[in-house]
Amino acid sequence: MARRPSARIRRPAAALCGVLLAGAGLSACDSGSAGAGVAGGSGGLTFATDTEPSCIDPAVSPLDVTALIDRNIFDSLVNASPDGKIHPWLAKSWSVSKDGRTYTFKLREGVKFHDGTPLDAAAVKASLDHVVDPKTKSSYAAGLLSAYDEARAENASTLRVALKRPDATLLQSLSTAYLGIQSPKALKDTATLCRNPVGTGPFTFAGWKQKQSIQLKNNDAYRWGPPTAAHTGPAKLPGLTIRFIQENAVRVGALNSGEVDVIGGLPAPNVRTLKRSPRLQVLSSQAPGGTYSVHLNPARGPLKDKRVRTAFLRSIDLDQLVKSVSFGQYDRAWSQLGPRTLGYDKRIEGSWAYDTELAGKLLDEAGWSKRDGEGYRVKDGKRLTVHWPFVPQLLREQRDILGQGIQAQAKKAGIQVRRDAKDTGTYSKQIFAGDADLWDSSNVRADPDVLRTLYASDQTLAKGGMNVFKVSDPKIDAWLRHGAATADRTARAKDYVKVQRRLRDEALVLPVYVPTYLVGAAKDVKGLSFEAASYPLFYDVSLGDS
Amino acid sequence: MTGSARSVLRWLIRRIALSALVLLGSATTAFLALRLTPGDPVRVILGGSSATPEVLAQVRHELGTDRPLSEQYVLFLGKLLRGDLGTSYQLRDTVSHVIGSQLRGTVELALTSFALAFVVALLLAVSTAGRWPVVRGISTQLELVLSSSPGFWVGVLLLTLFSFRWHVFPAAGGDGFSGLVLPAVTLAASMVGVFAQVMRAGVERALEEPFVLSARARGSGETAVRFRHALRHAMVPMVTLSGWVVGTLFSGAVVVETVFSRQGLGRVLATAIQGRDFPVVTGVVVVSTLVFVVVNLLVDWLYRVIDPRLREVPA
């Protein structure tokens, strides 16, 4: 490929080599000239992303990027299409018992792991047991299997999974890469599991240069792609290199200069320039699950008063704010659920519009009618202040600017939003203690059950959930419980619509924007699609000129 | 044994004993600092999973973070003495392996950029010291700009020009030499300025000395006077800078490694601190202290080589 700079690099570098290294007494020169495109030689595709997982055992790491990488290495029992429907994959069929507590899977035959081990019911059982084993120290996957009791191999191709309670989200959970099926042989070597993923997927793991890149090779024995894919048989790419380039400017530059073929985490401000380039394209996918939202603490301070919470929500002009900060790339959110999620309430849109007059009236009613010298509202000599701690290093997607925007708009309504920069340790300690008025998060998941993690009263941080402000609302609890235990999609959707409206009416959350995965790619990259959780899939991808 | 050999030996033993104390001190400080800062590593490890209190307790027990601090400290020291740095919480790999796999990148970068900075500064300083007021002025200004430019900015600037525009060097994560050039130049840039200023002052001071006059009287040319006679005197303050240099190389490496997506200890340390990965943090602290101690030993020995007067006086 002409656009790879590798050929041109070699000569000047070699000439400089002797000069520079003479003093250092190093021998790096001889290994040096192959430096440019890591995947250049193999003709594979190079994908650059901003974060590197610390462990790529899918059962361990909670990161999106782990799922993105592992999706290429591991297949799952079932497959979910972006609309949330479940299709067969390693399981060709399944049945659910009447009480919703026993799932029986019939496995596909002839499937082999990368190490040659055949896939059978015992292997799947070993893989699921590994996820829930406390020794695995799972950060996320074990949570997906929280209802799991045990699995039993009835025979080589039949697996029975017993649950502690009915769980309507089980199949969706099983479809994620976090619950990808691992080779029982590889699972035995627990010491290297983080760096030696062995699955049945379209690519095999070939190496990891920590802090730099992960190499994957085509698995030419692959015949069991999911029905949602555009083709069957082995992946089209001979290899895949995932490079970790943390700096946004450098990642975009590397795409522009042709050093990498695809980049993830494309910063919204770069989209317009990329679209103008004749040889680049921008692809995007809205993530399902929780939107990026600011949660309000109803248990302390001025936000105890529902009128103050509502006033805060109504005083932020999100249409303008999200549009300008994301350069039009993200949609503003109306609900805690993203529009692509099952049960999304379309009618919530526009139902709590920006209304400063109403906000002012509510605050007056709540007794915050006086203003101090700086324009903030006061009551009994106390200023209307809310605290919003954050960790600067963890901010992404221009969330720092969004935060400042929210702060500025709240100020107009007379509410002081204090953004307190903390280190990760202090931050988590504070959040655990509920010592904050505002807390922001986005929880991507292709199922509305994400609402249960965020708002069910039994999902507080201490109990392993994400209900940070310990919201305890019997109505919400009942709908969420029902939604999680009901198999019928229409019935489930109704429960989640009710939850979304209740969250709005109680003003418990300020939904801000719909997380959107932005990808920049060279135009000759064909067939790139997105997984249900909206990260890019490489199985169908081909490079135009290779 | 001759008197001077005995004095060298005595000096060496004393220095090594002191170095061991320094190592112990830094390991202890790192250990305590990590335990005193808020943030439970087990909470970080188990992140967003629905870990029950029982699972949390089990993991704490496995990692030993549920034991009293004094017991943890004794265990930590015992392991350290046996050369065992422990196992990373986040990477699930032995710390020695983690450090071993990243050390090469840091050493390559540090040595290359140090050599580069040294040579460039030497040429600038010796050639412009005490003459050519205009050239000297420009050089001094340039050095000031270089030493005050943030590494992050220099790195992105170099990348924009040499990788994105002219495709001379790879942008990120390049292996071997071609991938080393821009990071080394970036890291060297901040040191060149300081080196050159210190050396120039030294050379200029030496050029005033009577021995330079006598060298000239014996017919030495200008270049020979500067390089053979004056430079040696200018080197003594340079050696004193070594502590600063080691610090700069380590801290600057974090930025350079991030911008250029290089392997290296700096980034390992930064990630470990964020993830409350205690064993990795203490491991990197111990290893970098060791480097520091060894460099200081070498430097003190270098003093004696450069300045013969020090050899006579027992240190």
PDB file of C-alpha atoms in Angstrom, chain B residues 159-297:
ATOM      1  CA  LEU B 159       4.732  14.602  15.100  1.00  0.00           C
ATOM      2  CA  THR B 160       2.708  17.040  13.040  1.00  0.00           C
ATOM      3  CA  LEU B 161       5.722  17.918  10.945  1.00  0.00           C
ATOM      4  CA  PHE B 162       7.733  14.717  10.696  1.00  0.00           C
ATOM      5  CA  SER B 163       5.009  12.078  10.858  1.00  0.00           C
ATOM      6  CA  PHE B 164       1.767  13.539   9.634  1.00  0.00           C
ATOM      7  CA  ARG B 165       3.105  15.933   7.018  1.00  0.00           C
ATOM      8  CA  TRP B 166       6.387  14.486   5.773  1.00  0.00           C
ATOM      9  CA  HIS B 167       6.005  10.830   6.776  1.00  0.00           C
ATOM     10  CA  VAL B 168       9.636  10.578   7.849  1.00  0.00           C
ATOM     11  CA  PHE B 169       9.048   8.856  11.179  1.00  0.00           C
ATOM     12  CA  PRO B 170       6.148   6.744  12.458  1.00  0.00           C
ATOM     13  CA  ALA B 171       3.608   8.595  14.577  1.00  0.00           C
ATOM     14  CA  ALA B 172       3.081   6.203  17.388  1.00  0.00           C
ATOM     15  CA  GLY B 173       4.350   3.045  18.894  1.00  0.00           C
ATOM     16  CA  GLY B 174       7.075   2.608  16.304  1.00  0.00           C
ATOM     17  CA  ASP B 175       9.655   0.001  17.224  1.00  0.00           C
ATOM     18  CA  GLY B 176      13.388   0.294  17.086  1.00  0.00           C
ATOM     19  CA  PHE B 177      15.291   3.269  15.904  1.00  0.00           C
ATOM     20  CA  SER B 178      12.874   5.095  13.618  1.00  0.00           C
ATOM     21  CA  GLY B 179      10.349   5.102  16.425  1.00  0.00           C
ATOM     22  CA  LEU B 180      12.938   6.401  18.880  1.00  0.00           C
ATOM     23  CA  VAL B 181      14.059   9.541  17.060  1.00  0.00           C
ATOM     24  CA  LEU B 182      11.149  11.893  17.730  1.00  0.00           C
ATOM     25  CA  PRO B 183      10.619  10.825  21.360  1.00  0.00           C
ATOM     26  CA  ALA B 184      14.343  11.214  22.055  1.00  0.00           C
ATOM     27  CA  VAL B 185      14.443  14.645  20.427  1.00  0.00           C
ATOM     28  CA  THR B 186      11.399  15.720  22.443  1.00  0.00           C
ATOM     29  CA  LEU B 187      12.883  14.625  25.722  1.00  0.00           C
ATOM     30  CA  ALA B 188      16.325  16.005  24.825  1.00  0.00           C
ATOM     31  CA  ALA B 189      14.884  19.420  23.944  1.00  0.00           C
ATOM     32  CA  SER B 190      14.086  20.236  27.539  1.00  0.00           C
ATOM     33  CA  MET B 191      17.586  19.283  28.688  1.00  0.00           C
ATOM     34  CA  VAL B 192      19.649  20.922  25.948  1.00  0.00           C
ATOM     35  CA  GLY B 193      18.836  24.378  27.230  1.00  0.00           C
ATOM     36  CA  VAL B 194      19.916  23.735  30.802  1.00  0.00           C
ATOM     37  CA  PHE B 195      23.005  21.745  29.806  1.00  0.00           C
ATOM     38  CA  ALA B 196      24.198  24.388  27.361  1.00  0.00           C
ATOM     39  CA  GLN B 197      23.748  27.246  29.836  1.00  0.00           C
ATOM     40  CA  VAL B 198      25.659  25.449  32.564  1.00  0.00           C
ATOM     41  CA  MET B 199      28.452  24.342  30.250  1.00  0.00           C
ATOM     42  CA  ARG B 200      28.827  27.734  28.649  1.00  0.00           C
ATOM     43  CA  ALA B 201      29.158  29.409  32.025  1.00  0.00           C
ATOM     44  CA  GLY B 202      31.785  26.829  32.988  1.00  0.00           C
ATOM     45  CA  VAL B 203      33.779  27.239  29.802  1.00  0.00           C
ATOM     46  CA  GLU B 204      33.616  31.016  30.043  1.00  0.00           C
ATOM     47  CA  ARG B 205      34.876  30.895  33.605  1.00  0.00           C
ATOM     48  CA  ALA B 206      37.681  28.535  32.635  1.00  0.00           C
ATOM     49  CA  LEU B 207      38.701  30.707  29.680  1.00  0.00           C
ATOM     50  CA  GLU B 208      39.509  33.496  32.157  1.00  0.00           C
ATOM     51  CA  GLU B 209      41.886  31.282  34.118  1.00  0.00           C
ATOM     52  CA  PRO B 210      45.665  31.766  33.912  1.00  0.00           C
ATOM     53  CA  PHE B 211      46.239  28.202  32.632  1.00  0.00           C
ATOM     54  CA  VAL B 212      44.369  29.074  29.439  1.00  0.00           C
ATOM     55  CA  LEU B 213      46.699  32.000  28.929  1.00  0.00           C
ATOM     56  CA  SER B 214      49.688  29.714  29.402  1.00  0.00           C
ATOM     57  CA  ALA B 215      48.212  27.144  26.997  1.00  0.00           C
ATOM     58  CA  ARG B 216      47.772  29.876  24.399  1.00  0.00           C
ATOM     59  CA  ALA B 217      51.320  31.049  25.073  1.00  0.00           C
ATOM     60  CA  ARG B 218      52.499  27.535  24.272  1.00  0.00           C
ATOM     61  CA  GLY B 219      50.814  27.917  20.883  1.00  0.00           C
ATOM     62  CA  SER B 220      47.561  25.927  21.335  1.00  0.00           C
ATOM     63  CA  GLY B 221      44.889  26.824  18.795  1.00  0.00           C
ATOM     64  CA  GLU B 222      41.482  28.185  19.857  1.00  0.00           C
ATOM     65  CA  THR B 223      39.651  24.863  19.303  1.00  0.00           C
ATOM     66  CA  ALA B 224      42.231  22.899  21.242  1.00  0.00           C
ATOM     67  CA  VAL B 225      42.121  25.388  24.124  1.00  0.00           C
ATOM     68  CA  ARG B 226      38.372  25.185  24.319  1.00  0.00           C
ATOM     69  CA  PHE B 227      37.950  21.430  23.997  1.00  0.00           C
ATOM     70  CA  ARG B 228      41.096  20.185  25.711  1.00  0.00           C
ATOM     71  CA  HIS B 229      41.590  22.662  28.520  1.00  0.00           C
ATOM     72  CA  ALA B 230      38.451  24.658  29.233  1.00  0.00           C
ATOM     73  CA  LEU B 231      35.854  21.908  28.721  1.00  0.00           C
ATOM     74  CA  ARG B 232      37.215  19.702  31.468  1.00  0.00           C
ATOM     75  CA  HIS B 233      36.669  22.463  33.993  1.00  0.00           C
ATOM     76  CA  ALA B 234      33.190  23.090  32.683  1.00  0.00           C
ATOM     77  CA  MET B 235      32.296  19.458  33.258  1.00  0.00           C
ATOM     78  CA  VAL B 236      32.364  19.606  37.079  1.00  0.00           C
ATOM     79  CA  PRO B 237      29.122  21.613  37.438  1.00  0.00           C
ATOM     80  CA  MET B 238      27.585  19.399  34.740  1.00  0.00           C
ATOM     81  CA  VAL B 239      28.179  16.326  36.847  1.00  0.00           C
ATOM     82  CA  THR B 240      26.422  18.039  39.732  1.00  0.00           C
ATOM     83  CA  LEU B 241      23.342  18.280  37.517  1.00  0.00           C
ATOM     84  CA  SER B 242      23.085  14.508  37.253  1.00  0.00           C
ATOM     85  CA  GLY B 243      20.454  14.184  39.961  1.00  0.00           C
ATOM     86  CA  TRP B 244      18.271  16.657  38.151  1.00  0.00           C
ATOM     87  CA  VAL B 245      18.897  14.820  34.890  1.00  0.00           C
ATOM     88  CA  VAL B 246      17.786  11.431  36.209  1.00  0.00           C
ATOM     89  CA  GLY B 247      14.634  13.038  37.592  1.00  0.00           C
ATOM     90  CA  THR B 248      13.911  14.817  34.331  1.00  0.00           C
ATOM     91  CA  LEU B 249      14.462  11.671  32.302  1.00  0.00           C
ATOM     92  CA  PHE B 250      11.969   9.749  34.411  1.00  0.00           C
ATOM     93  CA  SER B 251       9.275  12.399  34.692  1.00  0.00           C
ATOM     94  CA  GLY B 252       9.693  13.605  31.126  1.00  0.00           C
ATOM     95  CA  ALA B 253       9.408  10.005  29.952  1.00  0.00           C
ATOM     96  CA  VAL B 254       5.796   9.827  31.180  1.00  0.00           C
ATOM     97  CA  VAL B 255       4.772  12.644  28.858  1.00  0.00           C
ATOM     98  CA  VAL B 256       6.866  11.453  25.937  1.00  0.00           C
ATOM     99  CA  GLU B 257       5.698   7.862  26.285  1.00  0.00           C
ATOM    100  CA  THR B 258       2.088   9.023  26.315  1.00  0.00           C
ATOM    101  CA  VAL B 259       2.365  11.315  23.306  1.00  0.00           C
ATOM    102  CA  PHE B 260       4.275   8.742  21.244  1.00  0.00           C
ATOM    103  CA  SER B 261       2.482   5.645  22.605  1.00  0.00           C
ATOM    104  CA  ARG B 262       5.813   4.111  23.586  1.00  0.00           C
ATOM    105  CA  GLN B 263       6.433   1.266  25.947  1.00  0.00           C
ATOM    106  CA  GLY B 264       8.026   2.430  29.156  1.00  0.00           C
ATOM    107  CA  LEU B 265       8.015   2.553  32.929  1.00  0.00           C
ATOM    108  CA  GLY B 266       6.644   6.080  33.130  1.00  0.00           C
ATOM    109  CA  ARG B 267       3.269   5.144  31.736  1.00  0.00           C
ATOM    110  CA  VAL B 268       3.186   1.915  33.710  1.00  0.00           C
ATOM    111  CA  LEU B 269       3.621   3.969  36.866  1.00  0.00           C
ATOM    112  CA  ALA B 270       0.989   6.527  35.901  1.00  0.00           C
ATOM    113  CA  THR B 271      -1.604   3.829  35.139  1.00  0.00           C
ATOM    114  CA  ALA B 272      -0.717   1.921  38.299  1.00  0.00           C
ATOM    115  CA  ILE B 273      -1.223   4.967  40.509  1.00  0.00           C
ATOM    116  CA  GLN B 274      -4.663   5.581  39.021  1.00  0.00           C
ATOM    117  CA  GLY B 275      -5.638   1.944  39.398  1.00  0.00           C
ATOM    118  CA  ARG B 276      -4.324   1.733  42.982  1.00  0.00           C
ATOM    119  CA  ASP B 277      -2.055  -1.086  41.826  1.00  0.00           C
ATOM    120  CA  PHE B 278       0.143  -1.039  44.946  1.00  0.00           C
ATOM    121  CA  PRO B 279       2.697  -3.711  43.987  1.00  0.00           C
ATOM    122  CA  VAL B 280       3.454  -2.066  40.637  1.00  0.00           C
ATOM    123  CA  VAL B 281       3.808   1.402  42.164  1.00  0.00           C
ATOM    124  CA  THR B 282       6.189   0.239  44.897  1.00  0.00           C
ATOM    125  CA  GLY B 283       8.062  -1.883  42.349  1.00  0.00           C
ATOM    126  CA  VAL B 284       8.643   1.031  40.014  1.00  0.00           C
ATOM    127  CA  VAL B 285       9.629   3.272  42.934  1.00  0.00           C
ATOM    128  CA  VAL B 286      12.186   0.728  44.140  1.00  0.00           C
ATOM    129  CA  VAL B 287      13.638   0.210  40.668  1.00  0.00           C
ATOM    130  CA  SER B 288      13.879   3.922  39.928  1.00  0.00           C
ATOM    131  CA  THR B 289      15.496   4.562  43.312  1.00  0.00           C
ATOM    132  CA  LEU B 290      18.018   1.883  42.466  1.00  0.00           C
ATOM    133  CA  VAL B 291      18.814   3.630  39.188  1.00  0.00           C
ATOM    134  CA  PHE B 292      19.120   6.922  41.032  1.00  0.00           C
ATOM    135  CA  VAL B 293      21.456   5.462  43.621  1.00  0.00           C
ATOM    136  CA  VAL B 294      23.674   3.791  41.029  1.00  0.00           C
ATOM    137  CA  VAL B 295      23.850   6.959  38.939  1.00  0.00           C
ATOM    138  CA  ASN B 296      24.855   8.929  42.011  1.00  0.00           C
ATOM    139  CA  LEU B 297      27.586   6.443  42.836  1.00  0.00           C
TER     140      LEU B 297
END
